CSV table of C-alpha atoms and ligand atoms in Angstrom, one decimal:
chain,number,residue,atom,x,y,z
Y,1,UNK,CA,-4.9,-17.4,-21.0
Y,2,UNK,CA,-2.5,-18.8,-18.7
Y,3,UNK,CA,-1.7,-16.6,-16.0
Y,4,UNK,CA,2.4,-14.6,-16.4
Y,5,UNK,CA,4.1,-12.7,-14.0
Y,6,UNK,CA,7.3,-10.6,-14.3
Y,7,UNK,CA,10.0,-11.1,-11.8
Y,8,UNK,CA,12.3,-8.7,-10.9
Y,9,UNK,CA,15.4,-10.5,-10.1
Y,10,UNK,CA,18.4,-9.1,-7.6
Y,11,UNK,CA,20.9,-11.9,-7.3
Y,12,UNK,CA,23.2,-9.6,-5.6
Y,13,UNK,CA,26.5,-10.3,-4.0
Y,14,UNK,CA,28.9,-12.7,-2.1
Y,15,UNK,CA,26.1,-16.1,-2.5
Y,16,UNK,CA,23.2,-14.7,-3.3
Y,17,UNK,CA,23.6,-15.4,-7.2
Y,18,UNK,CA,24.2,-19.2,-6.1
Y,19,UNK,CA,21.2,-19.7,-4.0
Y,20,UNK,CA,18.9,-17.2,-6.2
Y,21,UNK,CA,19.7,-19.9,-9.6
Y,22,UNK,CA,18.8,-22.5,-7.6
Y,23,UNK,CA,15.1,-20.8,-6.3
Y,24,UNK,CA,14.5,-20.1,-9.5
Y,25,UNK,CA,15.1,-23.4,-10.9
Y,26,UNK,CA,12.3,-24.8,-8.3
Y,27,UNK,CA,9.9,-21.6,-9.5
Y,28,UNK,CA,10.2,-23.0,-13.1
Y,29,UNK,CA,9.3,-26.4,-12.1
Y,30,UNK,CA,6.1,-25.5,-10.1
Y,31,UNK,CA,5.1,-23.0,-13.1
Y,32,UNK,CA,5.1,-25.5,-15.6
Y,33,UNK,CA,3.4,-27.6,-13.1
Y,34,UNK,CA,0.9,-25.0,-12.4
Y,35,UNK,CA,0.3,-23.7,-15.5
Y,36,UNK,CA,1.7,-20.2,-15.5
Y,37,UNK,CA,4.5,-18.0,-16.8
Y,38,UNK,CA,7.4,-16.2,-14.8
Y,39,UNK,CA,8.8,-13.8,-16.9
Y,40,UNK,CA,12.3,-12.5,-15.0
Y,41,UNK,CA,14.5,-9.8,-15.7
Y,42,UNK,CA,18.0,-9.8,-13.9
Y,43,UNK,CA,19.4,-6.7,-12.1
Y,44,UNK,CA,22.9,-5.6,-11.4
Y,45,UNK,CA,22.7,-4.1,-7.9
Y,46,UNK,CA,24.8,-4.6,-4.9
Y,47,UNK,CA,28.1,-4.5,-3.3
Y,48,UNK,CA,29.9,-5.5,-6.3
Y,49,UNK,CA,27.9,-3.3,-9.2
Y,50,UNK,CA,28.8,0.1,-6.8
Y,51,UNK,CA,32.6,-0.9,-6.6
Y,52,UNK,CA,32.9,-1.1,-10.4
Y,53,UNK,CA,30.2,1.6,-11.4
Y,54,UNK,CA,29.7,3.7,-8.6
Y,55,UNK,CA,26.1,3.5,-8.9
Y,56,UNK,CA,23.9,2.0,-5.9
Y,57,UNK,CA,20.0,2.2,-6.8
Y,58,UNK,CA,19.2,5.2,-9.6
Y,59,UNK,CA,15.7,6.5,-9.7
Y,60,UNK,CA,15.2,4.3,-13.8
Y,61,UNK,CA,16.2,0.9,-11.7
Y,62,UNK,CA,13.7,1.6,-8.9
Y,63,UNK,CA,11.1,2.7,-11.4
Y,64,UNK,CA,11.9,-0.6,-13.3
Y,65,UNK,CA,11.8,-2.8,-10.6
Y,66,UNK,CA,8.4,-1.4,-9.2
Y,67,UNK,CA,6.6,-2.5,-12.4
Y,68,UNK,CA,7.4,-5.9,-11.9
Y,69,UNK,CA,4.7,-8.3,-9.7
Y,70,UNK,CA,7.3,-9.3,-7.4
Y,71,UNK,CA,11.2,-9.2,-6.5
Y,72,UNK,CA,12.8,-11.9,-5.9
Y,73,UNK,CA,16.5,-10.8,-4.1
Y,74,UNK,CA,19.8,-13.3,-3.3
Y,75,UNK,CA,22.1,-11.0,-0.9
Y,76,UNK,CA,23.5,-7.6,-0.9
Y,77,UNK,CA,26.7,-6.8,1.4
Y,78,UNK,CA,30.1,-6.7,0.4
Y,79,UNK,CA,33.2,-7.3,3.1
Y,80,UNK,CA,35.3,-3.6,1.1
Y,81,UNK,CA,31.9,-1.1,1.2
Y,82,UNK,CA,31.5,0.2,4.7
Y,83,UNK,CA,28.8,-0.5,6.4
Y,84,UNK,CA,25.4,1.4,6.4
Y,85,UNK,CA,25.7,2.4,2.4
Y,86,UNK,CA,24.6,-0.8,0.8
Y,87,UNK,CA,22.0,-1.4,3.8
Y,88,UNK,CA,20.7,2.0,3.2
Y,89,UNK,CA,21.1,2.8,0.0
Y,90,UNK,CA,19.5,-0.4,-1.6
Y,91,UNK,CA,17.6,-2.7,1.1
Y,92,UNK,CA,16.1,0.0,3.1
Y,93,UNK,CA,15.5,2.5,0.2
Y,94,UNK,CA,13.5,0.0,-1.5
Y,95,UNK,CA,11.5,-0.9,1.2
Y,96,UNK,CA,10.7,2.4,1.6
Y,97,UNK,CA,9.8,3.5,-2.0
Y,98,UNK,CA,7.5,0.8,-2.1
Y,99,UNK,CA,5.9,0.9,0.9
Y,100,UNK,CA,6.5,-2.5,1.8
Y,101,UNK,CA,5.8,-2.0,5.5
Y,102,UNK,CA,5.2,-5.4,6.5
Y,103,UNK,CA,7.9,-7.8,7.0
Y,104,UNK,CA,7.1,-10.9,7.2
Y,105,UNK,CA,9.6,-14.1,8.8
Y,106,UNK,CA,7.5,-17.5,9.1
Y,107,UNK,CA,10.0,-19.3,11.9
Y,108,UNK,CA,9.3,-22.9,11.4
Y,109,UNK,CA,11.2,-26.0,12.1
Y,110,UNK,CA,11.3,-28.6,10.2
Y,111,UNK,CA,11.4,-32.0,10.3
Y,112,UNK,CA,15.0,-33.5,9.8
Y,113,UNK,CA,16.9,-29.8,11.4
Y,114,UNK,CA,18.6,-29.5,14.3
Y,115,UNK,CA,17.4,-26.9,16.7
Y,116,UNK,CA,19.6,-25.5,19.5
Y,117,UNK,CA,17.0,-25.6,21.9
Y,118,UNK,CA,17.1,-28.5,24.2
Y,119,UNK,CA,13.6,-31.0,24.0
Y,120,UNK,CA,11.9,-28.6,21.5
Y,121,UNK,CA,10.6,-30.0,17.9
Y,122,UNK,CA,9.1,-29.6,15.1
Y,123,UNK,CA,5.4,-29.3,16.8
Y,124,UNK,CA,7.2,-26.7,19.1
Y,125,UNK,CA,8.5,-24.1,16.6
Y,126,UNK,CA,6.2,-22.7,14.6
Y,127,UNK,CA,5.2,-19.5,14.2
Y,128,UNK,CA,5.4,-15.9,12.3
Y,129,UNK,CA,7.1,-12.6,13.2
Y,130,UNK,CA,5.1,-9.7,11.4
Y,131,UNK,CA,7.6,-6.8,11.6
Y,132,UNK,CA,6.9,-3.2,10.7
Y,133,UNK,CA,9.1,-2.1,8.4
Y,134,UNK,CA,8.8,1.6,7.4
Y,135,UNK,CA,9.2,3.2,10.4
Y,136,UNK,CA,10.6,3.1,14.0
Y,137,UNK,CA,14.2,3.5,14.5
Y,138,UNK,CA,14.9,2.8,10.9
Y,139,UNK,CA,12.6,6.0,9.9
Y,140,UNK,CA,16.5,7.7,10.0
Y,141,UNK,CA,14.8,10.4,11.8
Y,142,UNK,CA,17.6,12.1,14.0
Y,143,UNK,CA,21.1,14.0,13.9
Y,144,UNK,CA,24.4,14.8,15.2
Y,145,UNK,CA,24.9,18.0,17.0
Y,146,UNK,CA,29.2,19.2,17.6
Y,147,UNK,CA,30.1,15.9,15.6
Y,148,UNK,CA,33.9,14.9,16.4
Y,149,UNK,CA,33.9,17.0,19.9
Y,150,UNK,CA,33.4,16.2,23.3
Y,151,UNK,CA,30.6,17.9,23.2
Y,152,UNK,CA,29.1,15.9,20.5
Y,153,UNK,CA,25.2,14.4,20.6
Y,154,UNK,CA,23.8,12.3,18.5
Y,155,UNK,CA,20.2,11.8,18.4
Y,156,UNK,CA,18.2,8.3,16.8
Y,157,UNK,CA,14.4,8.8,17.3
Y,158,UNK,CA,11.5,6.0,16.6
Y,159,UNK,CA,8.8,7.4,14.6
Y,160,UNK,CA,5.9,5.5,15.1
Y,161,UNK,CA,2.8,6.8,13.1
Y,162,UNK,CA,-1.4,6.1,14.2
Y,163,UNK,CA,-1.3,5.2,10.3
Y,164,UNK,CA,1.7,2.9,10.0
Y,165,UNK,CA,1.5,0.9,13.5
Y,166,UNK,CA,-2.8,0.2,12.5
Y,167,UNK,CA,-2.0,-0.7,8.9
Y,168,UNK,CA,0.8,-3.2,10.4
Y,169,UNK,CA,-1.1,-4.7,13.0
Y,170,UNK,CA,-4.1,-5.5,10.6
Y,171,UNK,CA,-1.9,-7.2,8.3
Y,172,UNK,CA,-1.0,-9.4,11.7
Y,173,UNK,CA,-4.7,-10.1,12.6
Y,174,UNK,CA,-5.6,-11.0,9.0
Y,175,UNK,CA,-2.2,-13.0,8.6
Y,176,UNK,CA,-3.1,-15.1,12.1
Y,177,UNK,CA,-6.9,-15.7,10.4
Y,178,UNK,CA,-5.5,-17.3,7.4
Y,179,UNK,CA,-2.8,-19.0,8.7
Y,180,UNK,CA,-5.5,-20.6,10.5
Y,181,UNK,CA,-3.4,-22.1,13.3
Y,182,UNK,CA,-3.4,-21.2,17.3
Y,183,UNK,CA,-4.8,-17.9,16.2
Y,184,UNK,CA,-3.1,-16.4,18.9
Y,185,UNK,CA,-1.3,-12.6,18.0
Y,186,UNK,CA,1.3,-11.7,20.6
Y,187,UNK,CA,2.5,-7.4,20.5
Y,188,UNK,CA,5.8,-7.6,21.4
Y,189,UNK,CA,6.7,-4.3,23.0
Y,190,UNK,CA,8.6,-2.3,25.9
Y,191,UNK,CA,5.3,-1.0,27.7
Y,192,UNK,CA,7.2,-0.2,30.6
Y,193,UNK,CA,10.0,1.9,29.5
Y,194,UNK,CA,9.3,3.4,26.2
Y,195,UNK,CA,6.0,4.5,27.4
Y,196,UNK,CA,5.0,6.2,24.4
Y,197,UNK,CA,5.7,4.6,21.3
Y,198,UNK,CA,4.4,1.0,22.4
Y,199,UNK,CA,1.0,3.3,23.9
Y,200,UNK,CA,0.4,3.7,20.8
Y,201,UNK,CA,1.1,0.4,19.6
Y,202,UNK,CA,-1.0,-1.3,22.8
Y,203,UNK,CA,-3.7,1.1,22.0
Y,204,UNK,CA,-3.8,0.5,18.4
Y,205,UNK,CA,-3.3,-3.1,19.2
Y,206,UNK,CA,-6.7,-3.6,21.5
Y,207,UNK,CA,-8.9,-1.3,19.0
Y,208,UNK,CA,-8.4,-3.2,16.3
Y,209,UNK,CA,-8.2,-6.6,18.3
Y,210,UNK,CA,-12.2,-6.1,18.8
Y,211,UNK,CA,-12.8,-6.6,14.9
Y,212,UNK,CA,-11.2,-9.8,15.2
Y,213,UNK,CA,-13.0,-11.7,18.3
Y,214,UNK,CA,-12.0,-15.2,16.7
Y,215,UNK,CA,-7.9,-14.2,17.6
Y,216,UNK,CA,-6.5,-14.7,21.0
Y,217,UNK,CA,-4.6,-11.7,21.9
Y,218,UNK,CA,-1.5,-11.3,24.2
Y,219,UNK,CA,1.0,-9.0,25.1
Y,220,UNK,CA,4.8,-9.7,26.4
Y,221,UNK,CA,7.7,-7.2,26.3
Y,222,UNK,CA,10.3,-7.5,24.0
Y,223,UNK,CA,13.1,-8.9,26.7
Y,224,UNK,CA,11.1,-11.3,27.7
Y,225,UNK,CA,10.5,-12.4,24.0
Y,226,UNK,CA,13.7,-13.3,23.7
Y,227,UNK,CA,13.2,-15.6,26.9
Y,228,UNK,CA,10.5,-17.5,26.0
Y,229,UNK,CA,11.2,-18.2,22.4
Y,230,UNK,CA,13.7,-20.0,23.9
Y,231,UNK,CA,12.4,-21.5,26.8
Y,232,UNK,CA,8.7,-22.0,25.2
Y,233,UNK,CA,8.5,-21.5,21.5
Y,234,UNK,CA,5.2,-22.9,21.1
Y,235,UNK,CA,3.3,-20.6,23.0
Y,236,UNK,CA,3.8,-18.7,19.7
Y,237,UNK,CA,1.9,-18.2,16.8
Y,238,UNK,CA,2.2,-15.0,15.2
Y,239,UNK,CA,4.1,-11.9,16.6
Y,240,UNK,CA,3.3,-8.3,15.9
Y,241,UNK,CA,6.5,-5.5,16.4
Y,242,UNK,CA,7.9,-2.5,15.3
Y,243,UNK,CA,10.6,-2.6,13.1
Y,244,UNK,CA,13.9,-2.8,15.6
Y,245,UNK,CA,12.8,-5.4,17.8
Y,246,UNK,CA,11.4,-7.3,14.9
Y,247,UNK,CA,14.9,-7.1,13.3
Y,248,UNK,CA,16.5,-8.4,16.7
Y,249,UNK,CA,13.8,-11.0,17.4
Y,250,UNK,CA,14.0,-12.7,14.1
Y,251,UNK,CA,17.6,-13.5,14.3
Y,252,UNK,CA,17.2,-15.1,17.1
Y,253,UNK,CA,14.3,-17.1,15.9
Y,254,UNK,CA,16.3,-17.8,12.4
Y,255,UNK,CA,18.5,-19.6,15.2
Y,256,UNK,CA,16.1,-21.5,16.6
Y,257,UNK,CA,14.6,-22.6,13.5
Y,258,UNK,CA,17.9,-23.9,11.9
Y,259,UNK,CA,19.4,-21.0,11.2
Y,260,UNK,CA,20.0,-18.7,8.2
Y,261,UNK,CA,20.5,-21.2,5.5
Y,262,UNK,CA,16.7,-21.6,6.6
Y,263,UNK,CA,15.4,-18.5,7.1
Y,264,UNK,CA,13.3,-16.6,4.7
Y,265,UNK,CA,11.7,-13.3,4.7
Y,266,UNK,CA,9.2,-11.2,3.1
Y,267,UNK,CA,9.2,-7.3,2.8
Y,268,UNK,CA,5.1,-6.9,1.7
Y,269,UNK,CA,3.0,-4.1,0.3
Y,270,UNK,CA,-0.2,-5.9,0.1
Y,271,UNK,CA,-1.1,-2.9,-2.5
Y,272,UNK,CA,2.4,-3.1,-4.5
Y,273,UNK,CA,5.6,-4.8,-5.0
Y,274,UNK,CA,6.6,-6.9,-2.9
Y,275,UNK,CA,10.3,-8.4,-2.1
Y,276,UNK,CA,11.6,-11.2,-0.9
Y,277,UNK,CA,14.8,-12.6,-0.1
Y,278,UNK,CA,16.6,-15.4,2.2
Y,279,UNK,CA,17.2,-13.0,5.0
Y,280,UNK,CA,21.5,-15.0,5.6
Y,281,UNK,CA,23.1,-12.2,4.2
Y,282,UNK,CA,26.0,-12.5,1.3
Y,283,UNK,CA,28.4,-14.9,3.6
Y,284,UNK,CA,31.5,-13.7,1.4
Y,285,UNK,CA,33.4,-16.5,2.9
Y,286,UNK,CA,31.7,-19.3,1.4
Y,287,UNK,CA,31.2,-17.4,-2.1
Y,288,UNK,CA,31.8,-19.7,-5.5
Y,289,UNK,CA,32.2,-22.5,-3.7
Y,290,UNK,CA,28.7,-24.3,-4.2
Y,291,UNK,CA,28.4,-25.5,-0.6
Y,292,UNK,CA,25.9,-22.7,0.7
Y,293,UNK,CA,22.6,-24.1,1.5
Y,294,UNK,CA,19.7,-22.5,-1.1
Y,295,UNK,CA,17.0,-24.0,1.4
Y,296,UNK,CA,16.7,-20.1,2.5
Y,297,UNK,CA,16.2,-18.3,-1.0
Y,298,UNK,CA,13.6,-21.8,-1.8
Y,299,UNK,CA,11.7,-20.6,0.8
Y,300,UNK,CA,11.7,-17.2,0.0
Y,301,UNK,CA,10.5,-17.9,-3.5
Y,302,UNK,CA,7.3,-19.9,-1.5
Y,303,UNK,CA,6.2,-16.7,0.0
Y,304,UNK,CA,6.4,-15.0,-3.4
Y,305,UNK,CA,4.1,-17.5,-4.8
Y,306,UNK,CA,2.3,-17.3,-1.9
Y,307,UNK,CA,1.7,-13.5,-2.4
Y,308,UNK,CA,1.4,-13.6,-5.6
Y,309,UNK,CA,-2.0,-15.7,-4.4
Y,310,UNK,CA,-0.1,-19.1,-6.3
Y,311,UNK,CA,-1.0,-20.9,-3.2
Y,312,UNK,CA,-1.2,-24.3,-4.7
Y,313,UNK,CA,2.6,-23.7,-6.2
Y,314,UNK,CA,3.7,-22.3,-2.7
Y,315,UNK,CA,3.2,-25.4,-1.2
Y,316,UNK,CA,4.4,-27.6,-3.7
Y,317,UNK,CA,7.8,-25.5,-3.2
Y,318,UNK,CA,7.3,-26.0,1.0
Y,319,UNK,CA,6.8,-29.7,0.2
Y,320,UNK,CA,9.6,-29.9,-1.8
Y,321,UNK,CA,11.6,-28.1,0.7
Y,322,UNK,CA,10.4,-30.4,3.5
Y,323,UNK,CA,11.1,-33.6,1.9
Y,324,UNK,CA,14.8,-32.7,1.2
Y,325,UNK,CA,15.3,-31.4,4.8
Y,326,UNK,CA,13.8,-34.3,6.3
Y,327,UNK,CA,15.0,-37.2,4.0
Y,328,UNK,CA,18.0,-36.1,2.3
Y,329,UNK,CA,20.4,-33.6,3.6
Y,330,UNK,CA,23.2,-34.5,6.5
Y,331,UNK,CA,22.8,-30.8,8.1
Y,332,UNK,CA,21.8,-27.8,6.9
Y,333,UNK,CA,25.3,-25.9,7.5
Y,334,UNK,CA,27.3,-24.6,4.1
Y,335,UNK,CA,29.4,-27.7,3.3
Y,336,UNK,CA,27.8,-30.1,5.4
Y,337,UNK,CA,25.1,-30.8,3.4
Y,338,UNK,CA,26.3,-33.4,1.8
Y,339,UNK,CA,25.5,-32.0,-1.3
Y,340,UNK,CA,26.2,-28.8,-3.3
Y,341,UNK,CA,24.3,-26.0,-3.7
Y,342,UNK,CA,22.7,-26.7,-7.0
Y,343,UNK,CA,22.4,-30.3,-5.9
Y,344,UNK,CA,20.3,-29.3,-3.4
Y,345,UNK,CA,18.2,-27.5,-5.7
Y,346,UNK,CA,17.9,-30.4,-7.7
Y,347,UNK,CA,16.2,-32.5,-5.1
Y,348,UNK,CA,13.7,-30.2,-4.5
Y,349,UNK,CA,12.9,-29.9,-8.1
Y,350,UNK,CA,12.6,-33.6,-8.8
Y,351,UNK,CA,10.2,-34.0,-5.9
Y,352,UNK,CA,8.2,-31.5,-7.1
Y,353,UNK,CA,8.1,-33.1,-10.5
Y,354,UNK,CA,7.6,-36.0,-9.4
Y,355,UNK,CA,5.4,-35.7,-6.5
Y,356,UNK,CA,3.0,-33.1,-7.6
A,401,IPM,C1,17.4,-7.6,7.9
A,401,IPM,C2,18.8,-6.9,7.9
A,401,IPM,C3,18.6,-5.5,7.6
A,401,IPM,C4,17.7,-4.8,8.6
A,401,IPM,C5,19.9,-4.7,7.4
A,401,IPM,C6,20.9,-5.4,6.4
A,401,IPM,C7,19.7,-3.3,7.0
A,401,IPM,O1,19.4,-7.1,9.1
A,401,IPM,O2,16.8,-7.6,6.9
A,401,IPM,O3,17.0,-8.0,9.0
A,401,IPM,O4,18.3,-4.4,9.7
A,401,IPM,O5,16.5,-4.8,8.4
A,402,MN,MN1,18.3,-8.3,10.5
């Protein structure tokens, strides 16, 4: 029987319901190509379903969602909810309730994008941050003492666990093995100033670096990170980081790699439900107007398929995204495109169906 899968679908806020149509509408393509079923159910969460209802995530959505295979998310953020409820209350809760403590940004530039950085192409950028993503600063472990008077303190603390850092830095070592590239994993740390989280990390980092004699291993602080991606991108080929830096890091390399209308993410639980999402955000100010570029939310629908072990449909999507980059879009900014949203999605479909 043919193989079926039940997607969990968020389109969220602001864009994400435009670019999320138009990733699905390449996911039905390569099923029918492939030969198996996506079975989706939508859910009303986000910005806009907590101004009208009140509601953010209950306990019966979260169940719900977790018996699907996968989740497939457009954007949540809305401009009138102050910041820190949505964030917390729906991207970071569910990454937390189910487990999903890898994330995972492929930063890769195409063929056909502009890059900001000067004399560096398509050979030059391409790698993979492998963030952690339960723990750290985001853990919320902390508090504020005398809050409102000069006397106030507020305390943030990274919790960093033998358990969470080894579990995340195997995922990086087998990631760099399949990927099968450089097979080079960089820790990207502060060694020198926060002197005890990141000895855990290094430590945890060497141990298990001994399984895995066929991966070049390297270390570079988090700073100067940020330098070299710049200066030398292609030194890089996968990353390993706890979850702050990672979430730093991967902006910038979103950036380098085109920028968010490219980027695509992947909150994993090997064991569980994974989710996936462009990682752009709800950009309220181009909302409804069918000029955002669904390149992002494409790609995040490859690394569904791709986790979902649907390799052969995960790079029928990536080919698909690669032709239209290269051979048909002006730029990959919303509105300069040169074609709408939908269109977009339309190109990639087409060349699936009838490349493939
Ligand atoms: C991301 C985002 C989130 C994060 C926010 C929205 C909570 O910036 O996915 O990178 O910090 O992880
Ligand atoms: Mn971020």
């Amino acid at each position: 029987m043919a193989k079926q899968y039940d997607i969990a679908v968020v389109p969220g806020d602001g864009t994400g319901p435009e670019v999320v149509a138009e990733g699905i509408k390449v996911l039905n393509r390569v099923a029918d190509k492939c030969g198996f079923t996506l079975n989706y159910t939508e859910y009303a969460i986000g910005g806009e379903h907590y101004k009208r209802t009140g509601e953010i995530l209950t306990d019966e959505t979260l169940n719900a969602l977790g018996k699907a295979d996968a989740i497939y998310l457009g954007a949540i953020g809305h401009p009138k909810v102050k910041p820190g409820i949505l964030e917390k209350g729906i991207l970071l809760k569910m990454r937390f309730h189910y487990d999903q403590y890898v994330n995972l940004r492929p930063v890769r530039l195409y063929e056909g994008v502009d890059t900001p950085v000067k004399d560096k192409g398509p050979k030059d950028i391409d790698f993979a941050v492998v963030r952690e993503n339960t723990e750290g600063l985001y853990a919320g472990a902390g508090g504020i003492l005398k809050f409102g008077t000069p006397d106030e303190v507020a305390v943030q603390e990274s919790i960093n666990t033998r358990k969470g850092v080894e579990r995340c830095i195997r995922f990086a070592f087998e990631y760099c093995r399949k990927r099968n590239r450089r097979k080079k994993l960089t820790l990207c740390g502060k060694t020198n100033v926060l002197t005890y989280a990141f000895d855990l990390w290094e430590r945890t980092f060497n141990e298990v670096a001994k399984e895995y004699p066929d991966i070049e291993t390297d270390y570079a602080h988090v700073d100067a990170i940020c330098m070299w991606m710049v200066k030398n991108p292609e030194w890089f080929d996968v990353i390993v980081t706890d979850n702050m830096f990672g979430d730093i890091i991967t902006d910038l390399a979103a950036m380098i790699q085109g920028g968010m209308g490219i980027a695509a993410g992947a909150n994993i639980n090997p064991e569980g439900v994974s989710m996936f999402e462009p990682i752009g955000g709800s950009a309220p100010k181009y909302t409804g107007k069918g000029i955002i570029n669904p390149v992002a939310a494409v790609s995040a629908a490859q690394l569904m398929l791709d986790t979902l072990g649907e390799e052969r449909g995960a790079s029928m999507v990536e080919g698909g995204v690669m032709k239209v980059l290269r051979e048909d879009l002006q730029d990959v900014g919303a509105g300069k495109m040169g074609f709408t949203t939908s269109e977009v999605g339309d190109l990639i479909a087409e060349y699936i169906e009838k490349h493939y």
